[in-house]
Amino acid sequence: MTHVLTALAWPYANGPRHIGHVAGFGVPADVFARYMRMRGHDVLMVSGTDEHGTPILVQADSEGLTAAEAAAKYNRIIVEDLDALGLSYDLFTRTTTGNHYKTVQELFSTLYGNGYILQKKTLGAISPSTGRTLPDRYIEGTCPHCGFDSARGDQCDNCGRQLDPTDLIDPKSRINGETPKFVEEDHFFLDLPAFADALNAWLDTRTGWRTNVLRFTKNLLDEMHPRPISRDLDWGVPIPLEGWIDRPDKRLYVWFDAVIGYLSATIEWARRSGDPDAWKRWWQDPEAVSYYFMGKDNIVFHSEIWPAMLLGANGEGANGGEPGPLGKLNLPTEVVSSEFLTMEGKQFSSSRRVVIYVRDFLERYSPDALRYYICAAGPENQDSDFTWAEFLRRNNDELVAGWGNLVNRSIAMAAKNFGAVPEPGELEEVDRELLATTKAAFDTVGDLIGANKVRAGIGEAMKAVAAANKYLADTAPWKMKEDPKRQGTVLYTVLQAVSDLKTVMSPFLPHSSQRVHELLGGEGVFAPMPFIEEVADLDEGQGATDGPYPILTGDYSDVPKWESVPLVPGTVLEKPTPVFTKLEPSIVDEEIERLNA
Ligand SMILES: [Zn+2]
């Protein structure tokens, strides 16, 4: 048994999430975590909402809310959506908790003490009329990269680049239109060049990574500069140094605190579990492994910057040092990055309304219908396009006509003719062949999921489904009225195949596997689901928000093993209701109309 940290990118809490987000990392990571648990590993799946930074403030302004109110609002919506999709988080939390603040500040202090945080003079903006610091987001100007005329002082919303206020052409205050005055002031930088050698050596030990991630990261190392980690901002984690901690206008940069979330969420989980040191099993045990899941726009933070921060906290960069109070921490085992999902040929965009939110999707379709599409056609290795026509085809032709039909026909026939799982007679060659096929799927599908090849994995599982459907068609047990013994053997065989396949399918399609388990007369939880719990902040008065908040958690201690379990003849079977819903072709036009409305 290995300790497996499954670390998912932190959704940004400035709005509800669309299906592109969950396609990139949510569902693939959940498939991996569920499979690894069934293999007997001690999995911890953590993440939360990323709630600091300018976009939260901008969204809050537009809704007449405070930043804390806006973050709380979208945190709750996102928690509910991820729950509805059945993503089996051990803990999905948020970055505004006292526990997160403490962890971030501890890591900052260790990096600072080890000499990896530089204090440098940079030009900061002040308002000439008030003499006060002008936060980055209140400065607007033309982006030097793309020419967009409403870029903000910290980033350009058009080209997505991070900016400094001094980069802007013709900067203006958004408060009163005056031209800001730039004065020298201190800011903090992560000394990335001090990690170039250590990162290179570490990357050389990484095998099995997707080649795009490795190549991209190696290229980054050719040109490293100190990276700013503090901003002129009033919403974020305070800087834990004397003279800084109480300043309301200086905060740690949002990305710096967000990547530390993987560690702080594990610590929060441990504290909530009643064993506060339990987090060390995933972060300090040299045998533990960690898999980070994200979209390709976030690779840099997971393959370069977060590993650099961990090396610095361990005292393993060029400036030396000692591990801090959190001890020597594990670097990522693998960085699993997906490509982008587009929608009917266009980039998802909330502002241009090319979007389908997870919530809206799940109001009309089942979570497993979406999970199936994402697993079978998601942006695993290349950009992929979501179209409603393809969703309809995959749902009706593959999920309903393939897997759903196999389940329904076989259980209905056995229920009607035997009322139970029939007692088999001597198996014939064709029976043994089918059972060998579904048993072999445990190895082939399992190996593919373990290598994060979800698309190929579900493809292999569906091949075994097709083999079972072909077996039914070839043996035609409905024509065996005269030979109940042979009919019982055939139905037993196909039910055993269905039972195996519900296990093989369960990481991809947990909701329907639970149903199939019950239709086969099984009791209790087969594919455990997360649940929402309202909790109090563990460190009240320290984070940015107080009072209860929803976390996503679950009990996954009792998952079935990744293996074939013999069905017990005589187990009572009832007439099944369909596991999946066939969709009307008219949904395609309806959905496209909704999109264009
Ligand atoms: Zn730009």
Coordinates of C-alpha atoms and ligand atoms in Angstrom, one line a residue:
M1 CA 0.0 0.0 0.0
T2 CA 1.2 3.4 -1.0
H3 CA 0.1 6.9 0.1
V4 CA -1.2 8.6 -3.0
L5 CA -1.9 12.3 -2.9
T6 CA -4.3 13.3 -5.7
A7 CA -4.0 17.0 -6.0
L8 CA -6.5 18.9 -8.2
A9 CA -6.1 22.4 -9.5
W10 CA -8.0 24.9 -7.4
P11 CA -11.1 26.4 -9.2
Y12 CA -11.2 30.1 -9.0
A13 CA -14.1 31.4 -7.0
N14 CA -15.2 34.3 -9.2
G15 CA -18.1 32.5 -10.8
P16 CA -19.7 29.1 -11.4
R17 CA -17.5 26.5 -13.2
H18 CA -18.2 25.3 -16.7
I19 CA -17.8 21.8 -18.0
G20 CA -14.4 22.7 -19.5
H21 CA -13.0 23.0 -16.0
V22 CA -14.2 19.6 -14.8
A23 CA -13.2 18.0 -18.1
G24 CA -9.6 19.1 -17.8
F25 CA -8.8 17.8 -14.3
G26 CA -11.9 17.1 -12.2
V27 CA -13.2 13.9 -13.7
P28 CA -9.8 12.5 -14.8
A29 CA -8.4 12.9 -11.3
D30 CA -11.5 11.4 -9.7
V31 CA -11.1 8.3 -12.0
F32 CA -7.5 8.0 -10.9
A33 CA -8.3 8.4 -7.2
R34 CA -11.2 5.9 -7.2
Y35 CA -9.1 3.3 -9.0
M36 CA -6.1 3.7 -6.7
R37 CA -8.4 3.3 -3.7
M38 CA -9.8 0.1 -5.2
R39 CA -6.2 -1.1 -5.6
G40 CA -5.8 -0.8 -1.8
H41 CA -3.8 2.4 -1.8
D42 CA -4.2 5.1 0.8
V43 CA -5.5 7.9 -1.4
L44 CA -6.0 11.5 -0.3
M45 CA -7.8 13.7 -2.8
V46 CA -7.6 17.4 -2.0
S47 CA -8.3 20.8 -3.4
G48 CA -10.5 23.8 -2.8
T49 CA -11.6 27.2 -4.2
D50 CA -8.9 29.8 -4.9
E51 CA -10.4 32.9 -3.4
H52 CA -7.8 35.7 -3.4
G53 CA -6.6 38.1 -6.1
T54 CA -8.0 40.8 -8.3
P55 CA -10.6 38.9 -10.3
I56 CA -12.5 38.1 -7.0
L57 CA -12.5 41.8 -6.2
V58 CA -13.6 42.8 -9.6
Q59 CA -16.5 40.3 -9.5
A60 CA -17.4 41.4 -6.0
D61 CA -17.5 45.0 -7.2
S62 CA -19.8 44.2 -10.1
E63 CA -22.2 42.4 -7.7
G64 CA -22.1 45.0 -4.9
L65 CA -20.6 42.4 -2.6
T66 CA -17.5 42.4 -0.5
A67 CA -14.7 40.1 -1.6
A68 CA -15.4 37.7 1.2
E69 CA -19.1 37.6 0.3
A70 CA -18.4 36.9 -3.3
A71 CA -15.8 34.2 -2.5
A72 CA -18.2 32.6 -0.1
K73 CA -21.0 32.7 -2.7
Y74 CA -19.0 31.0 -5.5
N75 CA -17.3 28.6 -3.1
R76 CA -20.7 27.2 -2.2
I77 CA -21.9 26.9 -5.8
I78 CA -18.7 25.2 -6.8
V79 CA -18.8 22.8 -3.8
E80 CA -22.4 21.8 -4.8
D81 CA -21.5 21.2 -8.4
L82 CA -18.4 19.0 -7.7
D83 CA -20.6 17.1 -5.2
A84 CA -23.3 16.5 -7.9
L85 CA -20.7 15.2 -10.3
G86 CA -19.6 12.7 -7.6
L87 CA -15.9 13.9 -7.4
S88 CA -14.6 11.9 -4.4
Y89 CA -12.7 14.6 -2.6
D90 CA -11.3 13.7 0.9
L91 CA -11.3 17.4 1.4
F92 CA -12.4 20.3 -0.8
T93 CA -11.9 23.4 1.1
R94 CA -11.0 27.1 0.4
T95 CA -8.0 29.4 0.6
T96 CA -9.6 31.9 3.0
T97 CA -9.4 29.7 6.1
G98 CA -7.2 30.3 9.1
N99 CA -5.5 27.0 8.5
H100 CA -4.5 28.0 5.0
Y101 CA -3.2 31.4 6.2
K102 CA -1.1 29.8 8.9
T103 CA 0.4 27.2 6.4
V104 CA 1.1 29.9 3.8
Q105 CA 2.8 32.1 6.3
E106 CA 4.8 29.2 7.7
L107 CA 6.1 28.3 4.3
F108 CA 6.9 31.9 3.5
S109 CA 8.9 32.2 6.7
T110 CA 10.8 29.0 6.0
L111 CA 11.7 30.2 2.4
Y112 CA 12.6 33.6 3.8
G113 CA 14.8 32.1 6.5
N114 CA 16.5 29.9 4.0
G115 CA 17.3 32.9 1.8
Y116 CA 15.0 32.2 -1.1
I117 CA 12.9 35.3 -0.8
L118 CA 14.5 38.5 -2.0
Q119 CA 13.4 42.0 -1.0
K120 CA 13.8 44.4 -3.8
K121 CA 13.0 47.9 -4.7
T122 CA 10.4 48.2 -7.4
L123 CA 8.2 51.0 -8.6
G124 CA 4.8 51.1 -7.0
A125 CA 1.9 53.4 -7.8
I126 CA 0.5 55.9 -5.5
S127 CA -2.4 58.3 -6.0
P128 CA -0.9 61.9 -6.3
S129 CA -4.0 63.4 -4.8
T130 CA -4.2 61.2 -1.7
G131 CA -0.6 60.0 -1.4
R132 CA -2.0 56.5 -0.7
T133 CA -0.9 53.2 -2.4
L134 CA -3.0 52.6 -5.5
P135 CA -3.8 48.8 -5.7
D136 CA -2.8 47.2 -9.0
R137 CA -6.3 46.5 -10.0
Y138 CA -7.2 50.1 -9.8
I139 CA -4.7 51.0 -12.5
E140 CA -5.7 50.6 -16.1
G141 CA -3.9 51.1 -19.3
T142 CA -2.9 49.6 -22.6
C143 CA -1.3 46.1 -22.5
P144 CA 2.2 46.3 -23.9
H145 CA 1.9 42.8 -25.3
C146 CA -1.5 42.8 -27.1
G147 CA -2.5 46.4 -27.2
F148 CA -5.7 45.8 -25.2
D149 CA -6.7 49.2 -23.9
S150 CA -8.3 48.1 -20.6
A151 CA -5.5 46.0 -19.1
R152 CA -5.2 46.1 -15.4
G153 CA -2.1 46.7 -13.3
D154 CA -1.7 43.0 -12.5
Q155 CA -3.0 41.3 -15.6
C156 CA -4.4 41.7 -19.0
D157 CA -7.8 40.1 -19.4
N158 CA -7.4 39.9 -23.1
C159 CA -4.1 38.1 -23.5
G160 CA -4.0 36.7 -20.0
R161 CA -0.4 37.8 -19.2
Q162 CA 0.6 38.9 -15.7
L163 CA 1.7 42.5 -15.6
D164 CA 3.2 45.1 -13.4
P165 CA 1.5 48.5 -13.2
T166 CA 4.7 50.0 -14.7
D167 CA 4.3 47.8 -17.8
L168 CA 1.1 49.5 -18.8
I169 CA 1.2 52.1 -21.5
D170 CA -0.6 55.3 -20.4
P171 CA -1.6 54.1 -17.0
K172 CA -4.6 55.8 -15.3
S173 CA -6.3 55.4 -12.0
R174 CA -9.7 53.8 -12.3
I175 CA -10.9 55.6 -9.3
N176 CA -10.5 59.2 -10.5
G177 CA -8.7 59.0 -13.8
E178 CA -5.5 60.7 -12.6
T179 CA -2.1 59.4 -13.7
P180 CA -0.5 57.5 -10.9
K181 CA 2.8 58.5 -9.5
F182 CA 5.4 55.7 -9.3
V183 CA 7.6 55.7 -6.3
E184 CA 10.2 53.2 -5.2
E185 CA 9.0 50.7 -2.6
D186 CA 9.9 47.2 -1.4
H187 CA 8.4 44.0 -2.7
F188 CA 9.2 40.4 -2.3
F189 CA 10.5 38.0 -5.0
L190 CA 10.9 34.2 -5.1
D191 CA 14.5 33.6 -6.1
L192 CA 13.8 31.2 -8.9
P193 CA 17.3 31.2 -10.4
A194 CA 18.5 29.6 -7.2
F195 CA 16.6 26.5 -8.1
A196 CA 17.6 26.1 -11.7
D197 CA 20.2 23.3 -11.0
A198 CA 18.0 21.5 -8.4
L199 CA 15.0 21.6 -10.7
N200 CA 17.0 20.3 -13.7
A201 CA 18.3 17.4 -11.7
W202 CA 14.9 16.6 -10.4
L203 CA 13.3 16.8 -13.8
D204 CA 15.9 14.3 -15.1
T205 CA 14.5 11.8 -12.6
R206 CA 10.9 12.2 -13.8
T207 CA 9.9 9.4 -16.1
G208 CA 6.4 8.7 -17.5
W209 CA 5.4 12.4 -17.6
R210 CA 3.5 13.5 -20.7
T211 CA 6.1 14.7 -23.1
N212 CA 4.5 18.2 -23.5
V213 CA 4.7 18.9 -19.8
L214 CA 8.4 17.8 -19.5
R215 CA 9.5 19.7 -22.6
F216 CA 7.6 22.8 -21.6
T217 CA 9.1 22.8 -18.1
K218 CA 12.7 22.2 -19.4
N219 CA 12.3 25.2 -21.7
L220 CA 11.2 27.3 -18.7
L221 CA 14.4 26.6 -16.9
D222 CA 16.5 28.2 -19.7
E223 CA 15.3 31.6 -18.6
M224 CA 14.5 32.0 -15.0
H225 CA 14.0 35.3 -13.2
P226 CA 13.0 36.2 -9.6
R227 CA 9.2 36.2 -9.5
P228 CA 7.2 38.8 -7.5
I229 CA 5.2 37.2 -4.7
S230 CA 3.8 40.3 -3.1
R231 CA 1.4 42.9 -4.5
D232 CA -0.2 46.2 -3.7
L233 CA -3.5 44.6 -2.8
D234 CA -5.8 44.5 0.2
W235 CA -7.2 41.0 -0.4
G236 CA -4.9 38.1 0.3
V237 CA -2.6 36.5 2.9
P238 CA -0.7 39.1 4.9
I239 CA 3.1 39.0 4.7
P240 CA 4.4 37.5 8.0
L241 CA 7.3 39.8 8.7
E242 CA 7.7 42.6 11.1
G243 CA 6.6 45.9 9.6
W244 CA 4.6 44.1 7.0
I245 CA 2.1 41.8 8.8
D246 CA -0.1 44.7 9.8
R247 CA 0.0 46.6 6.5
P248 CA -3.4 46.6 4.9
D249 CA -2.1 47.4 1.4
K250 CA 0.4 44.6 1.0
R251 CA -0.5 41.0 0.4
L252 CA 1.1 37.8 -0.9
Y253 CA 0.4 37.3 -4.6
V254 CA -2.6 35.0 -5.1
W255 CA -0.7 32.3 -7.0
F256 CA 1.8 32.0 -4.2
D257 CA -0.8 31.2 -1.6
A258 CA -2.9 29.0 -3.9
V259 CA -0.2 26.4 -4.7
I260 CA 0.4 26.0 -1.0
G261 CA -3.2 25.0 -0.8
Y262 CA -2.3 21.4 -1.6
L263 CA -0.3 21.2 1.6
S264 CA -2.7 23.3 3.7
A265 CA -5.7 21.2 2.6
T266 CA -3.9 18.0 3.6
I267 CA -3.1 19.6 7.0
E268 CA -6.7 20.7 7.4
W269 CA -8.0 17.2 6.5
A270 CA -5.6 15.7 9.1
R271 CA -6.7 18.2 11.8
R272 CA -10.4 17.4 11.0
S273 CA -9.7 13.7 11.1
G274 CA -8.6 13.9 14.7
D275 CA -5.0 12.9 13.9
P276 CA -3.2 16.3 13.3
D277 CA 0.0 14.6 12.1
A278 CA -1.6 12.3 9.6
W279 CA -0.8 14.7 6.7
K280 CA 2.9 13.8 7.0
R281 CA 2.2 10.3 5.5
W282 CA 1.5 12.0 2.1
W283 CA 4.2 14.8 2.4
Q284 CA 7.1 13.4 4.3
D285 CA 7.1 9.6 3.6
P286 CA 9.7 9.2 0.8
E287 CA 7.6 6.2 -0.5
A288 CA 4.5 8.4 -0.9
V289 CA 3.5 9.5 -4.4
S290 CA 1.7 12.7 -5.5
Y291 CA -0.2 13.4 -8.7
Y292 CA -1.2 16.9 -9.7
F293 CA -4.0 17.4 -12.2
M294 CA -4.6 20.7 -14.1
G295 CA -5.2 22.4 -17.4
K296 CA -2.2 23.2 -19.6
D297 CA -2.3 26.9 -18.7
N298 CA -1.3 26.0 -15.2
I299 CA 1.7 23.7 -15.9
V300 CA 4.2 26.3 -14.9
F301 CA 2.9 26.6 -11.3
H302 CA 3.0 22.8 -10.8
S303 CA 6.1 21.7 -12.6
E304 CA 8.4 24.7 -11.9
I305 CA 7.2 27.1 -9.2
W306 CA 5.7 24.8 -6.6
P307 CA 8.6 22.4 -6.9
A308 CA 11.0 25.4 -6.5
M309 CA 9.1 26.5 -3.4
L310 CA 9.3 23.0 -1.9
L311 CA 13.0 22.7 -2.7
G312 CA 13.5 26.1 -0.9
A313 CA 11.5 25.0 2.1
N314 CA 13.6 21.9 2.3
G315 CA 16.8 23.9 2.0
E316 CA 17.7 22.2 -1.3
G317 CA 18.3 25.1 -3.6
A318 CA 21.6 26.8 -4.4
N319 CA 21.4 28.9 -1.2
G320 CA 21.2 25.9 1.1
G321 CA 19.2 26.0 4.3
E322 CA 17.3 23.7 6.6
P323 CA 13.8 22.2 6.5
G324 CA 11.4 24.4 8.4
P325 CA 8.8 23.3 11.0
L326 CA 6.9 21.4 8.4
G327 CA 9.9 19.1 7.8
K328 CA 11.3 17.9 4.5
L329 CA 8.4 17.9 1.9
N330 CA 7.9 15.7 -1.1
L331 CA 8.1 17.1 -4.6
P332 CA 5.4 16.1 -7.1
T333 CA 5.7 12.6 -8.5
E334 CA 3.8 13.5 -11.6
V335 CA 2.2 16.6 -13.2
V336 CA -0.7 15.5 -15.3
S337 CA -1.8 18.3 -17.5
S338 CA -4.8 18.2 -19.9
E339 CA -5.4 20.2 -23.0
F340 CA -8.4 22.5 -23.6
L341 CA -12.0 21.6 -24.2
T342 CA -13.8 23.9 -26.7
M343 CA -17.5 24.1 -27.2
E344 CA -19.1 23.7 -30.6
G345 CA -15.8 24.9 -32.1
K346 CA -15.3 27.9 -29.9
Q347 CA -13.3 28.6 -26.8
F348 CA -15.4 28.6 -23.6
S349 CA -16.0 32.1 -22.5
S350 CA -18.4 33.2 -19.8
S351 CA -18.4 36.8 -21.0
R352 CA -19.2 35.8 -24.6
R353 CA -21.7 33.2 -23.3
V354 CA -20.0 30.3 -25.0
V355 CA -20.5 28.3 -21.9
I356 CA -22.4 25.5 -20.3
Y357 CA -22.2 25.5 -16.5
V358 CA -21.8 22.2 -14.6
R359 CA -25.0 23.1 -12.7
D360 CA -27.1 23.7 -15.8
F361 CA -25.8 20.5 -17.4
L362 CA -26.6 18.4 -14.4
E363 CA -30.1 19.8 -14.2
R364 CA -30.9 18.2 -17.6
Y365 CA -28.5 15.2 -17.8
S366 CA -27.1 12.6 -15.5
P367 CA -23.7 13.0 -13.9
D368 CA -22.5 9.7 -15.5
A369 CA -23.6 10.9 -19.0
L370 CA -21.3 13.9 -18.6
R371 CA -18.5 11.7 -17.0
Y372 CA -18.8 9.3 -19.8
Y373 CA -18.4 12.0 -22.5
I374 CA -15.4 13.5 -20.6
C375 CA -13.7 10.1 -20.2
A376 CA -14.3 9.0 -23.8
A377 CA -13.8 12.3 -25.6
G378 CA -12.1 14.7 -23.2
P379 CA -9.1 16.9 -23.8
E380 CA -6.6 14.4 -22.4
N381 CA -3.8 14.7 -25.0
Q382 CA -5.1 17.2 -27.4
D383 CA -7.7 19.9 -27.5
S384 CA -11.1 18.4 -28.0
D385 CA -14.4 19.9 -29.0
F386 CA -17.6 19.4 -27.1
T387 CA -20.6 19.3 -29.4
W388 CA -24.2 18.4 -28.5
A389 CA -24.5 16.1 -31.5
E390 CA -21.5 14.1 -30.3
F391 CA -22.8 14.1 -26.7
L392 CA -26.2 12.7 -28.0
R393 CA -24.4 10.1 -30.1
R394 CA -22.1 8.9 -27.3
N395 CA -25.0 8.8 -24.8
N396 CA -27.4 7.0 -27.0
D397 CA -25.2 4.7 -29.1
E398 CA -22.5 3.9 -26.6
L399 CA -23.7 4.4 -23.0
V400 CA -27.4 3.4 -23.5
A401 CA -27.2 1.0 -26.4
G402 CA -23.9 -0.6 -25.2
W403 CA -23.4 -0.7 -21.5
G404 CA -27.0 0.1 -20.4
N405 CA -28.5 -2.4 -22.8
L406 CA -26.2 -5.2 -21.6
V407 CA -27.2 -4.6 -18.0
N408 CA -30.9 -4.3 -18.7
R409 CA -31.3 -7.3 -21.0
S410 CA -29.2 -9.7 -18.9
I411 CA -30.8 -8.8 -15.6
A412 CA -34.3 -8.6 -17.0
M413 CA -34.0 -12.1 -18.6
A414 CA -32.6 -13.7 -15.5
A415 CA -35.3 -12.0 -13.3
K416 CA -38.0 -13.2 -15.6
N417 CA -36.9 -16.8 -16.1
F418 CA -35.3 -17.5 -12.7
G419 CA -36.1 -14.7 -10.4
A420 CA -32.5 -15.0 -9.2
V421 CA -28.9 -15.4 -10.3
P422 CA -29.2 -18.9 -11.9
E423 CA -27.1 -21.9 -10.8
P424 CA -24.7 -22.5 -13.7
G425 CA -24.1 -25.9 -15.2
E426 CA -20.8 -26.9 -16.8
L427 CA -19.3 -23.9 -18.6
E428 CA -18.6 -24.2 -22.3
E429 CA -15.7 -22.7 -24.2
V430 CA -17.7 -19.7 -25.3
D431 CA -18.7 -19.0 -21.6
R432 CA -15.1 -19.3 -20.4
E433 CA -13.9 -17.0 -23.2
L434 CA -16.3 -14.2 -22.1
L435 CA -15.3 -14.5 -18.5
A436 CA -11.6 -14.4 -19.5
T437 CA -12.3 -11.2 -21.4
T438 CA -14.0 -9.4 -18.5
K439 CA -11.4 -10.6 -16.0
A440 CA -8.6 -9.5 -18.3
A441 CA -10.2 -6.0 -18.4
F442 CA -9.1 -5.5 -14.8
D443 CA -5.5 -5.5 -15.8
T444 CA -5.7 -3.7 -19.1
V445 CA -8.1 -1.0 -17.9
G446 CA -6.4 -0.7 -14.5
D447 CA -3.0 -0.2 -16.1
L448 CA -4.3 2.5 -18.3
I449 CA -6.0 4.4 -15.5
G450 CA -2.9 4.1 -13.4
A451 CA -0.9 5.7 -16.3
N452 CA -3.6 8.4 -16.5
K453 CA -4.8 7.3 -19.9
V454 CA -8.5 7.6 -19.1
R455 CA -9.6 7.8 -22.7
A456 CA -7.9 4.5 -23.6
G457 CA -9.0 3.0 -20.4
I458 CA -12.7 3.5 -20.9
G459 CA -12.3 2.4 -24.5
E460 CA -10.9 -1.0 -23.3
A461 CA -13.8 -1.3 -20.9
M462 CA -16.3 -0.6 -23.7
K463 CA -14.6 -3.3 -25.8
A464 CA -15.4 -5.8 -23.0
V465 CA -19.0 -4.5 -22.9
A466 CA -19.2 -5.1 -26.7
A467 CA -17.8 -8.7 -26.2
A468 CA -20.5 -9.4 -23.7
N469 CA -23.2 -8.0 -26.0
K470 CA -21.9 -10.1 -28.8
Y471 CA -21.9 -13.2 -26.5
L472 CA -25.6 -12.5 -25.7
A473 CA -26.4 -12.1 -29.4
D474 CA -24.5 -15.3 -30.3
T475 CA -25.8 -17.5 -27.6
A476 CA -29.4 -16.1 -27.7
P477 CA -30.5 -17.4 -24.3
W478 CA -34.1 -16.1 -25.1
K479 CA -34.4 -19.1 -27.5
M480 CA -33.5 -21.6 -24.8
K481 CA -36.9 -22.2 -23.3
E482 CA -36.5 -25.9 -23.9
D483 CA -33.1 -26.1 -22.2
P484 CA -33.3 -24.2 -18.9
K485 CA -30.0 -25.7 -17.7
R486 CA -28.1 -24.2 -20.6
Q487 CA -30.1 -21.0 -20.4
G488 CA -29.2 -20.7 -16.7
T489 CA -25.5 -21.2 -17.5
V490 CA -25.5 -18.5 -20.2
L491 CA -27.4 -16.0 -18.1
Y492 CA -25.1 -16.8 -15.1
T493 CA -22.1 -16.2 -17.4
V494 CA -23.4 -12.9 -18.7
L495 CA -24.4 -11.7 -15.2
Q496 CA -20.9 -12.5 -14.0
A497 CA -19.5 -10.4 -16.9
V498 CA -21.9 -7.6 -16.0
S499 CA -20.8 -7.8 -12.4
D500 CA -17.1 -7.6 -13.4
L501 CA -17.8 -4.7 -15.7
K502 CA -19.6 -2.7 -13.1
T503 CA -16.4 -2.9 -11.1
V504 CA -14.2 -2.0 -14.0
M505 CA -16.6 0.9 -14.9
S506 CA -16.9 2.3 -11.4
P507 CA -14.0 4.7 -11.4
F508 CA -15.4 6.3 -14.6
L509 CA -19.2 5.9 -13.9
P510 CA -19.6 5.5 -10.1
H511 CA -23.3 6.5 -10.0
S512 CA -24.4 3.8 -12.5
S513 CA -22.1 1.2 -11.1
Q514 CA -23.8 1.7 -7.7
R515 CA -27.1 1.1 -9.5
V516 CA -25.9 -2.0 -11.3
H517 CA -24.5 -3.4 -8.0
E518 CA -28.0 -3.0 -6.5
L519 CA -29.7 -4.5 -9.6
L520 CA -27.5 -7.5 -9.1
G521 CA -28.9 -7.9 -5.6
G522 CA -25.9 -6.2 -3.9
E523 CA -26.3 -4.3 -0.7
G524 CA -24.6 -1.3 0.8
V525 CA -22.3 1.2 -0.8
F526 CA -20.3 0.0 -3.8
A527 CA -19.1 3.3 -5.3
P528 CA -18.9 5.8 -2.4
M529 CA -20.0 9.4 -3.0
P530 CA -18.7 12.6 -1.5
F531 CA -21.0 14.7 0.7
I532 CA -21.2 18.3 1.9
E533 CA -20.6 19.1 5.5
E534 CA -20.9 22.6 7.1
V535 CA -17.9 23.2 9.3
A536 CA -16.5 25.9 11.5
D537 CA -13.1 27.4 10.7
L538 CA -10.5 25.6 12.8
D539 CA -8.7 28.8 13.5
E540 CA -11.3 31.4 13.9
G541 CA -10.2 35.0 13.6
Q542 CA -7.1 34.2 11.5
G543 CA -8.3 33.7 7.9
A544 CA -10.3 36.1 5.7
T545 CA -13.7 34.7 6.6
D546 CA -15.2 33.5 9.7
G547 CA -18.2 31.3 10.4
P548 CA -19.2 28.0 8.9
Y549 CA -18.4 27.0 5.3
P550 CA -19.2 24.0 3.3
I551 CA -16.5 21.4 2.7
L552 CA -16.7 18.4 0.4
T553 CA -15.6 15.2 2.0
G554 CA -16.5 11.5 2.2
D555 CA -15.8 8.1 3.6
Y556 CA -14.0 5.9 1.1
S557 CA -12.5 3.5 3.5
D558 CA -14.7 0.6 2.5
V559 CA -14.3 0.6 -1.3
P560 CA -14.5 -2.8 -3.1
K561 CA -11.3 -4.4 -4.4
W562 CA -10.3 -4.1 -8.0
E563 CA -11.1 -7.7 -8.8
S564 CA -13.7 -10.1 -10.0
V565 CA -16.1 -11.3 -7.3
P566 CA -18.1 -14.5 -8.0
L567 CA -21.8 -14.0 -8.1
V568 CA -23.8 -16.1 -5.6
P569 CA -26.4 -18.2 -7.4
G570 CA -29.8 -17.8 -5.8
T571 CA -29.4 -14.1 -5.2
V572 CA -32.8 -12.6 -5.8
L573 CA -33.1 -10.4 -8.9
E574 CA -35.9 -8.0 -9.7
K575 CA -37.0 -6.6 -13.0
P576 CA -34.6 -3.7 -13.6
T577 CA -35.4 -0.1 -14.6
P578 CA -33.0 1.4 -17.1
V579 CA -29.7 2.6 -15.7
F580 CA -29.2 5.3 -18.4
T581 CA -31.6 7.6 -20.1
K582 CA -31.9 7.7 -23.9
L583 CA -32.0 11.3 -25.1
E584 CA -34.2 12.7 -27.8
P585 CA -32.4 14.0 -30.9
S586 CA -34.2 17.3 -30.4
I587 CA -32.0 18.2 -27.5
V588 CA -29.2 19.2 -29.9
D589 CA -31.2 22.0 -31.4
E590 CA -32.6 23.0 -28.0
E591 CA -29.2 23.2 -26.5
I592 CA -27.7 25.2 -29.4
E593 CA -30.7 27.6 -29.2
R594 CA -30.0 28.0 -25.5
L595 CA -26.4 28.8 -26.3
N596 CA -27.3 31.4 -28.8
A597 CA -30.1 32.9 -26.7
Ligands
ZN1 ZN -2.6 41.8 -23.3

